[in-house]
Amino acid sequence: MLTFYKLISLLVLLLRHAWAMLTNVATIFWAKYRQFPLAYTALSYLFFTVAFCYYPVVGHWLTGFVMMTLPLAIPCGLIACIYLLYKRQSQIAMAGLIWVLFSFVVVKRLVGTSAVDLEISQAQTLNVLSFNSETFPVSTNNKLDESLLKADIACFQEYSPNSQLESQYATKVEKLTCFDKDRQIGLALLSRYPIVKQYGRIWNRTHGPDINGFLCADIAYGADTIRVVNVHLWSMGVRTNEAMEALRSGNIGRFCFELGDTFHRLKEGFENRNEQLQEVELYVVGSRYPVIICGDFNETPIGYSYGKLSQNFKNAFEEAGQGLGFTLNRHPYCVRIDQQFVSSDWHIKACQTLSGISFSDHFPVMAQYVLKKSFKTSVEALSEQKAISPLAYKTPGQP
């Protein structure tokens, strides 16, 4: 009993020391903050922004706005570090510089860094296309070459039935709604391989057309079954071009209205995409099949949806793309909101944005994958063949 009381007393003493230490650190930090408020605010904001982008555990709409400002938070944090170094606050300045460097782990998502693995050049490749086709605009139908949209599996958003395109594939899954009296629009998943199981839905939208949703299909791929999900998350229709036009014309009232409307649309998009992504994750996280998720996410690589999926899946363009790979073919242009994610069962061979196909307001994304299991099997078979028939693999000059 005496020993128990000693342990309790020791624990209380340790807690008191810990509390006193935290209080002392908080007092010192507050004193420094009051001395350099702007610099400490910039570094604190950078810390939370990078933390949310890297590990988005909070799905509140406010975190969406915080994550979106990362490109602004990084230079502000860097300036704050330089200023604190100038003021001889070296410890906090160096800690801030380390955090600035760590932010490039997140910034890397914006750029594709292709690394070709020559060993898989002969392995069986699965070509997957993802494309928001904007219902194949009527004015450009004569210019559309369907062969350019041929792949092993093709996932379309804002899709309207196209018989010539569908004739290139063996099976299809569609989820369409009436856009107007003469046209249907929705999602389509076309495949050269048999679809053995499917599920999908179009999410209801109170104000606006019901065009967002997802399709989930289990596909027989050789001796394996793979799961492909075609997703179109909440569309916002942000009118940044109208806001800029109002500013250029000097119409401040209209400009302020457009800014308010943009804020409302972004907020609504953050809220709804978080809910939609949670439903999609039910079909892919922990799946017993190799998974491919592709579609129009309506968020940039520093958004919540991208960060959330990155915890369990690899982004194809980030791993095997080149450059910036912008996929939006309208204002503001310089964003990549169409993505392909895969589970660890796949090796990503290549990924590219097909900017030559420009009839839609999005560019298609084409990626090539190799199942790691099949790749290992082929390598083992080749090794066995070499072992059985060594004469078939003589080196030059060998008798």
Short mmCIF file of C-alpha atoms in Angstrom, two decimals:
data_model
loop_
_atom_site.label_atom_id
_atom_site.label_comp_id
_atom_site.label_asym_id
_atom_site.label_seq_id
_atom_site.Cartn_x
_atom_site.Cartn_y
_atom_site.Cartn_z
CA MET A 1 0.00 0.00 0.00
CA LEU A 2 2.88 2.32 0.82
CA THR A 3 4.42 1.68 -2.58
CA PHE A 4 1.12 2.57 -4.28
CA TYR A 5 0.95 5.92 -2.47
CA LYS A 6 4.56 6.63 -3.44
CA LEU A 7 3.74 5.99 -7.10
CA ILE A 8 0.75 8.33 -6.91
CA SER A 9 2.85 11.03 -5.25
CA LEU A 10 5.56 10.64 -7.90
CA LEU A 11 2.97 10.86 -10.69
CA VAL A 12 1.46 14.02 -9.18
CA LEU A 13 4.94 15.53 -8.88
CA LEU A 14 5.73 14.73 -12.53
CA LEU A 15 2.43 16.24 -13.66
CA ARG A 16 3.17 19.41 -11.69
CA HIS A 17 6.61 19.70 -13.28
CA ALA A 18 5.12 19.10 -16.75
CA TRP A 19 2.44 21.73 -16.16
CA ALA A 20 5.00 24.22 -14.89
CA MET A 21 7.16 23.58 -17.97
CA LEU A 22 4.21 24.04 -20.36
CA THR A 23 3.18 27.21 -18.56
CA ASN A 24 6.72 28.54 -18.82
CA VAL A 25 6.92 27.73 -22.56
CA ALA A 26 3.51 29.33 -23.18
CA THR A 27 4.61 32.46 -21.28
CA ILE A 28 7.81 32.74 -23.31
CA PHE A 29 5.94 32.12 -26.58
CA TRP A 30 3.31 34.74 -25.73
CA ALA A 31 6.01 37.27 -24.90
CA LYS A 32 7.74 36.58 -28.23
CA TYR A 33 4.42 36.66 -30.05
CA ARG A 34 3.63 40.08 -28.65
CA GLN A 35 7.08 41.22 -29.77
CA PHE A 36 6.75 39.81 -33.34
CA PRO A 37 3.00 39.27 -33.90
CA LEU A 38 2.96 39.20 -37.72
CA ALA A 39 5.91 36.81 -38.05
CA TYR A 40 4.54 34.37 -35.46
CA THR A 41 1.07 34.53 -37.01
CA ALA A 42 2.50 33.72 -40.44
CA LEU A 43 4.46 30.73 -39.10
CA SER A 44 1.47 29.45 -37.10
CA TYR A 45 -0.75 29.72 -40.15
CA LEU A 46 1.81 27.86 -42.27
CA PHE A 47 2.00 25.11 -39.65
CA PHE A 48 -1.75 24.49 -39.62
CA THR A 49 -2.08 24.79 -43.41
CA VAL A 50 0.61 22.19 -44.11
CA ALA A 51 -0.75 19.94 -41.35
CA PHE A 52 -4.27 20.02 -42.84
CA CYS A 53 -2.97 19.38 -46.37
CA TYR A 54 -0.73 16.50 -45.32
CA TYR A 55 -3.20 14.81 -42.98
CA PRO A 56 -6.75 16.17 -43.46
CA VAL A 57 -8.45 14.75 -40.37
CA VAL A 58 -11.00 17.60 -40.21
CA GLY A 59 -13.57 17.72 -43.00
CA HIS A 60 -15.09 21.09 -42.08
CA TRP A 61 -15.56 23.53 -44.96
CA LEU A 62 -13.30 26.06 -43.23
CA THR A 63 -10.32 23.69 -43.56
CA GLY A 64 -10.98 23.63 -47.31
CA PHE A 65 -10.33 27.36 -47.50
CA VAL A 66 -7.24 27.01 -45.27
CA MET A 67 -5.76 24.26 -47.46
CA MET A 68 -6.48 26.26 -50.62
CA THR A 69 -4.24 29.10 -49.35
CA LEU A 70 -1.09 26.96 -49.03
CA PRO A 71 0.63 28.67 -52.03
CA LEU A 72 0.25 31.97 -50.13
CA ALA A 73 1.15 30.56 -46.71
CA ILE A 74 4.55 29.21 -47.86
CA PRO A 75 6.11 32.53 -49.06
CA CYS A 76 4.61 34.36 -46.06
CA GLY A 77 6.21 31.80 -43.74
CA LEU A 78 9.54 32.10 -45.54
CA ILE A 79 9.49 35.89 -45.24
CA ALA A 80 8.68 35.54 -41.54
CA CYS A 81 11.68 33.23 -41.06
CA ILE A 82 14.04 35.67 -42.78
CA TYR A 83 12.68 38.53 -40.68
CA LEU A 84 13.13 36.56 -37.42
CA LEU A 85 16.70 35.66 -38.41
CA TYR A 86 17.36 39.35 -38.98
CA LYS A 87 15.98 40.04 -35.50
CA ARG A 88 18.28 37.33 -34.05
CA GLN A 89 15.41 34.97 -33.20
CA SER A 90 17.39 32.06 -34.60
CA GLN A 91 15.68 29.14 -32.86
CA ILE A 92 12.14 29.86 -33.97
CA ALA A 93 13.41 31.01 -37.38
CA MET A 94 15.21 27.70 -37.99
CA ALA A 95 12.17 25.74 -36.81
CA GLY A 96 10.08 27.74 -39.30
CA LEU A 97 12.54 27.05 -42.12
CA ILE A 98 12.33 23.33 -41.41
CA TRP A 99 8.54 23.57 -41.68
CA VAL A 100 8.83 25.53 -44.94
CA LEU A 101 10.98 22.73 -46.35
CA PHE A 102 8.51 20.12 -45.10
CA SER A 103 5.73 21.91 -47.00
CA PHE A 104 7.35 20.81 -50.28
CA VAL A 105 6.20 17.28 -49.50
CA VAL A 106 2.69 18.62 -50.15
CA VAL A 107 3.74 20.94 -53.00
CA LYS A 108 5.14 17.87 -54.79
CA ARG A 109 1.55 16.84 -55.48
CA LEU A 110 1.30 19.66 -58.01
CA VAL A 111 4.10 18.31 -60.22
CA GLY A 112 4.50 14.97 -61.96
CA THR A 113 7.93 13.36 -61.58
CA SER A 114 8.00 10.51 -64.07
CA ALA A 115 10.43 7.67 -63.44
CA VAL A 116 10.27 4.96 -66.12
CA ASP A 117 10.95 1.42 -64.94
CA LEU A 118 12.44 -0.39 -67.93
CA GLU A 119 11.93 -3.80 -66.30
CA ILE A 120 8.14 -3.63 -66.79
CA SER A 121 8.22 -2.50 -70.41
CA GLN A 122 7.17 -5.99 -71.56
CA ALA A 123 4.55 -6.56 -68.83
CA GLN A 124 0.82 -6.56 -69.57
CA THR A 125 -0.43 -2.99 -69.35
CA LEU A 126 -3.92 -1.74 -68.48
CA ASN A 127 -4.79 1.58 -70.14
CA VAL A 128 -7.33 3.65 -68.21
CA LEU A 129 -8.91 6.85 -69.54
CA SER A 130 -10.75 9.41 -67.45
CA PHE A 131 -12.58 12.28 -69.16
CA ASN A 132 -15.20 14.89 -68.33
CA SER A 133 -16.53 15.06 -71.89
CA GLU A 134 -19.05 17.90 -71.32
CA THR A 135 -21.69 15.77 -73.14
CA PHE A 136 -19.65 15.86 -76.37
CA PRO A 137 -20.65 19.39 -77.52
CA VAL A 138 -22.83 19.30 -80.65
CA SER A 139 -20.79 21.99 -82.40
CA THR A 140 -17.74 19.75 -82.41
CA ASN A 141 -19.27 16.32 -83.12
CA ASN A 142 -17.88 16.30 -86.66
CA LYS A 143 -14.38 16.88 -85.33
CA LEU A 144 -14.51 14.10 -82.73
CA ASP A 145 -12.28 11.13 -83.49
CA GLU A 146 -13.55 8.37 -81.20
CA SER A 147 -10.36 6.35 -81.68
CA LEU A 148 -8.51 8.97 -79.63
CA LEU A 149 -10.68 8.00 -76.66
CA LYS A 150 -9.95 4.29 -76.88
CA ALA A 151 -8.51 2.51 -73.84
CA ASP A 152 -8.96 -0.75 -71.97
CA ILE A 153 -11.24 0.98 -69.46
CA ALA A 154 -12.74 4.45 -69.98
CA CYS A 155 -14.51 6.51 -67.31
CA PHE A 156 -16.61 9.45 -68.52
CA GLN A 157 -18.22 12.24 -66.52
CA GLU A 158 -20.91 14.55 -67.94
CA TYR A 159 -21.49 11.78 -70.45
CA SER A 160 -24.19 11.62 -73.10
CA PRO A 161 -24.73 8.33 -74.99
CA ASN A 162 -22.41 8.00 -77.98
CA SER A 163 -22.92 4.82 -80.03
CA GLN A 164 -19.71 5.15 -82.07
CA LEU A 165 -17.63 5.50 -78.93
CA GLU A 166 -19.40 2.63 -77.16
CA SER A 167 -18.84 0.32 -80.14
CA GLN A 168 -15.12 0.28 -79.27
CA TYR A 169 -15.82 -1.48 -75.96
CA ALA A 170 -17.29 -4.86 -74.99
CA THR A 171 -19.30 -3.83 -71.91
CA LYS A 172 -20.56 -0.65 -70.29
CA VAL A 173 -22.21 0.72 -67.16
CA GLU A 174 -24.20 3.96 -67.23
CA LYS A 175 -25.93 6.15 -64.69
CA LEU A 176 -27.83 8.92 -66.48
CA THR A 177 -30.40 11.57 -65.59
CA CYS A 178 -32.50 13.88 -67.73
CA PHE A 179 -30.58 17.10 -68.25
CA ASP A 180 -33.25 18.58 -70.51
CA LYS A 181 -36.05 17.18 -72.67
CA ASP A 182 -33.70 16.15 -75.48
CA ARG A 183 -30.62 15.03 -73.59
CA GLN A 184 -29.47 12.68 -70.87
CA ILE A 185 -26.29 13.24 -68.91
CA GLY A 186 -24.37 11.38 -66.22
CA LEU A 187 -21.61 8.83 -65.75
CA ALA A 188 -20.41 5.98 -67.94
CA LEU A 189 -17.79 3.27 -67.49
CA LEU A 190 -16.80 1.44 -70.69
CA SER A 191 -14.61 -1.66 -70.61
CA ARG A 192 -12.98 -4.16 -72.95
CA TYR A 193 -13.16 -6.67 -70.10
CA PRO A 194 -16.31 -8.25 -68.59
CA ILE A 195 -18.04 -6.33 -65.81
CA VAL A 196 -19.13 -8.87 -63.20
CA LYS A 197 -20.67 -6.55 -60.61
CA GLN A 198 -21.72 -2.93 -60.53
CA TYR A 199 -23.20 -0.23 -58.34
CA GLY A 200 -23.72 3.47 -58.77
CA ARG A 201 -25.79 6.48 -57.90
CA ILE A 202 -26.38 10.09 -58.86
CA TRP A 203 -26.44 12.44 -55.89
CA ASN A 204 -29.48 14.67 -55.54
CA ARG A 205 -28.90 18.40 -55.84
CA THR A 206 -31.54 20.81 -54.61
CA HIS A 207 -30.55 23.70 -56.86
CA GLY A 208 -28.99 22.71 -60.15
CA PRO A 209 -28.77 19.61 -62.37
CA ASP A 210 -28.14 16.16 -60.85
CA ILE A 211 -24.91 15.35 -62.69
CA ASN A 212 -22.60 14.33 -59.83
CA GLY A 213 -22.26 10.76 -58.64
CA PHE A 214 -20.16 7.62 -58.90
CA LEU A 215 -20.02 4.21 -60.56
CA CYS A 216 -18.33 1.22 -58.98
CA ALA A 217 -17.59 -1.81 -61.16
CA ASP A 218 -15.84 -5.10 -60.44
CA ILE A 219 -14.14 -6.18 -63.67
CA ALA A 220 -12.73 -9.57 -64.65
CA TYR A 221 -9.18 -8.74 -65.69
CA GLY A 222 -7.49 -11.96 -66.80
CA ALA A 223 -7.42 -14.31 -63.82
CA ASP A 224 -8.02 -11.42 -61.41
CA THR A 225 -10.87 -9.16 -60.43
CA ILE A 226 -10.25 -5.44 -60.16
CA ARG A 227 -12.44 -2.65 -58.81
CA VAL A 228 -12.76 0.57 -60.83
CA VAL A 229 -14.62 3.60 -59.50
CA ASN A 230 -15.66 6.47 -61.75
CA VAL A 231 -16.45 9.54 -59.65
CA HIS A 232 -17.70 13.07 -60.32
CA LEU A 233 -17.69 15.08 -57.11
CA TRP A 234 -19.75 18.20 -56.47
CA SER A 235 -19.44 20.80 -59.24
CA MET A 236 -19.20 24.43 -58.17
CA GLY A 237 -19.38 26.46 -61.39
CA VAL A 238 -17.19 29.22 -59.93
CA ARG A 239 -17.33 32.29 -62.21
CA THR A 240 -13.85 33.74 -61.72
CA ASN A 241 -13.85 35.17 -65.24
CA GLU A 242 -16.95 37.26 -64.51
CA ALA A 243 -15.38 38.65 -61.33
CA MET A 244 -12.23 39.64 -63.23
CA GLU A 245 -14.31 41.21 -66.01
CA ALA A 246 -16.23 43.29 -63.45
CA LEU A 247 -12.94 44.42 -61.88
CA ARG A 248 -11.48 45.41 -65.25
CA SER A 249 -14.57 47.42 -66.12
CA GLY A 250 -14.51 49.20 -62.76
CA ASN A 251 -17.86 47.78 -61.62
CA ILE A 252 -16.96 47.36 -57.94
CA GLY A 253 -20.50 46.41 -56.92
CA ARG A 254 -20.62 43.58 -59.42
CA PHE A 255 -17.11 42.52 -58.43
CA CYS A 256 -18.07 42.29 -54.74
CA PHE A 257 -21.20 40.31 -55.66
CA GLU A 258 -19.15 37.82 -57.68
CA LEU A 259 -16.66 37.44 -54.81
CA GLY A 260 -19.49 36.69 -52.40
CA ASP A 261 -21.02 34.24 -54.84
CA THR A 262 -17.65 32.54 -55.32
CA PHE A 263 -17.20 32.20 -51.55
CA HIS A 264 -20.67 30.65 -51.22
CA ARG A 265 -20.05 28.20 -54.07
CA LEU A 266 -16.66 27.16 -52.67
CA LYS A 267 -18.11 26.65 -49.19
CA GLU A 268 -20.99 24.58 -50.59
CA GLY A 269 -18.53 22.53 -52.64
CA PHE A 270 -16.26 21.78 -49.66
CA GLU A 271 -19.20 20.63 -47.56
CA ASN A 272 -20.77 18.36 -50.18
CA ARG A 273 -17.56 16.83 -51.56
CA ASN A 274 -16.53 15.76 -48.07
CA GLU A 275 -19.81 13.87 -47.64
CA GLN A 276 -19.63 12.35 -51.13
CA LEU A 277 -16.06 11.18 -50.67
CA GLN A 278 -17.00 9.40 -47.44
CA GLU A 279 -19.54 7.36 -49.40
CA VAL A 280 -17.03 6.51 -52.14
CA GLU A 281 -14.47 5.42 -49.54
CA LEU A 282 -16.87 2.72 -48.32
CA TYR A 283 -16.29 0.89 -51.62
CA VAL A 284 -12.53 1.28 -51.93
CA VAL A 285 -10.83 1.48 -48.53
CA GLY A 286 -10.01 -2.06 -47.45
CA SER A 287 -11.18 -3.57 -50.75
CA ARG A 288 -10.01 -7.14 -51.38
CA TYR A 289 -9.57 -6.25 -55.07
CA PRO A 290 -6.96 -3.98 -56.67
CA VAL A 291 -8.57 -0.52 -56.87
CA ILE A 292 -8.52 2.28 -59.46
CA ILE A 293 -10.37 5.53 -58.68
CA CYS A 294 -10.64 8.15 -61.38
CA GLY A 295 -12.75 11.09 -62.38
CA ASP A 296 -13.46 14.77 -61.96
CA PHE A 297 -12.79 15.65 -58.31
CA ASN A 298 -13.37 19.40 -58.71
CA GLU A 299 -10.52 20.00 -56.26
CA THR A 300 -6.83 20.71 -56.67
CA PRO A 301 -4.04 18.46 -55.29
CA ILE A 302 -3.94 20.55 -52.10
CA GLY A 303 -7.65 19.97 -51.46
CA TYR A 304 -9.36 17.77 -48.87
CA SER A 305 -10.43 14.98 -51.25
CA TYR A 306 -6.91 14.58 -52.67
CA GLY A 307 -5.32 14.59 -49.23
CA LYS A 308 -7.85 12.12 -47.84
CA LEU A 309 -7.39 9.61 -50.68
CA SER A 310 -3.60 10.01 -50.54
CA GLN A 311 -3.62 8.35 -47.13
CA ASN A 312 -4.55 5.00 -48.72
CA PHE A 313 -3.87 5.38 -52.45
CA LYS A 314 -1.23 6.70 -54.85
CA ASN A 315 -1.95 9.43 -57.36
CA ALA A 316 -1.02 8.35 -60.88
CA PHE A 317 0.13 11.74 -62.17
CA GLU A 318 2.11 12.54 -59.05
CA GLU A 319 3.95 9.23 -59.37
CA ALA A 320 4.38 8.90 -63.15
CA GLY A 321 3.32 12.14 -64.83
CA GLN A 322 5.44 14.94 -66.21
CA GLY A 323 5.16 18.66 -65.56
CA LEU A 324 2.01 20.27 -64.17
CA GLY A 325 -0.63 18.39 -66.18
CA PHE A 326 -3.39 21.00 -66.01
CA THR A 327 -6.75 19.43 -66.88
CA LEU A 328 -9.12 22.42 -66.95
CA ASN A 329 -9.73 23.86 -70.44
CA ARG A 330 -11.32 27.13 -69.30
CA HIS A 331 -10.68 29.95 -66.85
CA PRO A 332 -8.63 29.75 -64.60
CA TYR A 333 -6.94 26.98 -66.71
CA CYS A 334 -3.89 26.41 -64.45
CA VAL A 335 -5.37 23.71 -62.21
CA ARG A 336 -5.42 19.91 -62.17
CA ILE A 337 -8.79 18.73 -60.88
CA ASP A 338 -9.14 15.43 -62.81
CA GLN A 339 -7.32 12.62 -61.02
CA GLN A 340 -6.56 8.91 -61.01
CA PHE A 341 -5.73 7.10 -57.77
CA VAL A 342 -4.69 3.46 -57.38
CA SER A 343 -4.12 1.00 -54.56
CA SER A 344 -0.69 -0.42 -53.75
CA ASP A 345 -1.49 -3.48 -55.92
CA TRP A 346 -0.60 -1.49 -59.03
CA HIS A 347 2.61 -0.26 -60.56
CA ILE A 348 2.01 3.07 -62.32
CA LYS A 349 3.76 2.92 -65.66
CA ALA A 350 2.74 6.33 -67.08
CA CYS A 351 0.17 9.10 -66.74
CA GLN A 352 -0.46 12.09 -68.96
CA THR A 353 -2.97 14.82 -69.69
CA LEU A 354 -4.15 14.63 -73.32
CA SER A 355 -4.22 18.36 -74.02
CA GLY A 356 -4.62 17.75 -77.76
CA ILE A 357 -8.26 16.72 -77.22
CA SER A 358 -9.80 20.12 -76.56
CA PHE A 359 -13.51 20.05 -77.48
CA SER A 360 -14.53 19.81 -73.80
CA ASP A 361 -13.87 22.20 -70.91
CA HIS A 362 -11.67 19.43 -69.45
CA PHE A 363 -8.74 17.51 -70.91
CA PRO A 364 -8.70 13.67 -70.70
CA VAL A 365 -6.25 11.87 -68.41
CA MET A 366 -4.73 8.60 -69.62
CA ALA A 367 -2.75 6.28 -67.35
CA GLN A 368 -1.08 2.90 -67.77
CA TYR A 369 -0.93 0.35 -64.97
CA VAL A 370 0.63 -3.03 -64.37
CA LEU A 371 -0.61 -5.40 -61.68
CA LYS A 372 2.33 -6.07 -59.40
CA LYS A 373 1.16 -9.65 -58.89
CA SER A 374 1.16 -10.41 -62.62
CA PHE A 375 4.49 -8.64 -63.03
CA LYS A 376 6.10 -10.77 -60.32
CA THR A 377 4.60 -13.89 -61.86
CA SER A 378 6.03 -13.08 -65.29
CA VAL A 379 9.47 -12.36 -63.81
CA GLU A 380 9.44 -15.66 -61.91
CA ALA A 381 8.39 -17.54 -65.06
CA LEU A 382 11.20 -15.91 -67.02
CA SER A 383 13.72 -16.87 -64.31
CA GLU A 384 12.49 -20.46 -64.37
CA GLN A 385 12.74 -20.54 -68.16
CA LYS A 386 16.33 -19.28 -67.98
CA ALA A 387 17.16 -21.94 -65.43
CA ILE A 388 15.63 -24.71 -67.58
CA SER A 389 17.10 -23.53 -70.90
CA PRO A 390 20.43 -21.82 -70.19
CA LEU A 391 21.57 -22.20 -73.82
CA ALA A 392 18.73 -19.93 -74.93
CA TYR A 393 20.27 -17.05 -72.96
CA LYS A 394 23.93 -17.12 -73.99
CA THR A 395 25.91 -13.94 -73.64
CA PRO A 396 27.67 -12.53 -76.73
CA GLY A 397 30.82 -14.50 -77.52
CA GLN A 398 29.76 -17.44 -75.34
CA PRO A 399 30.29 -20.85 -77.05
#
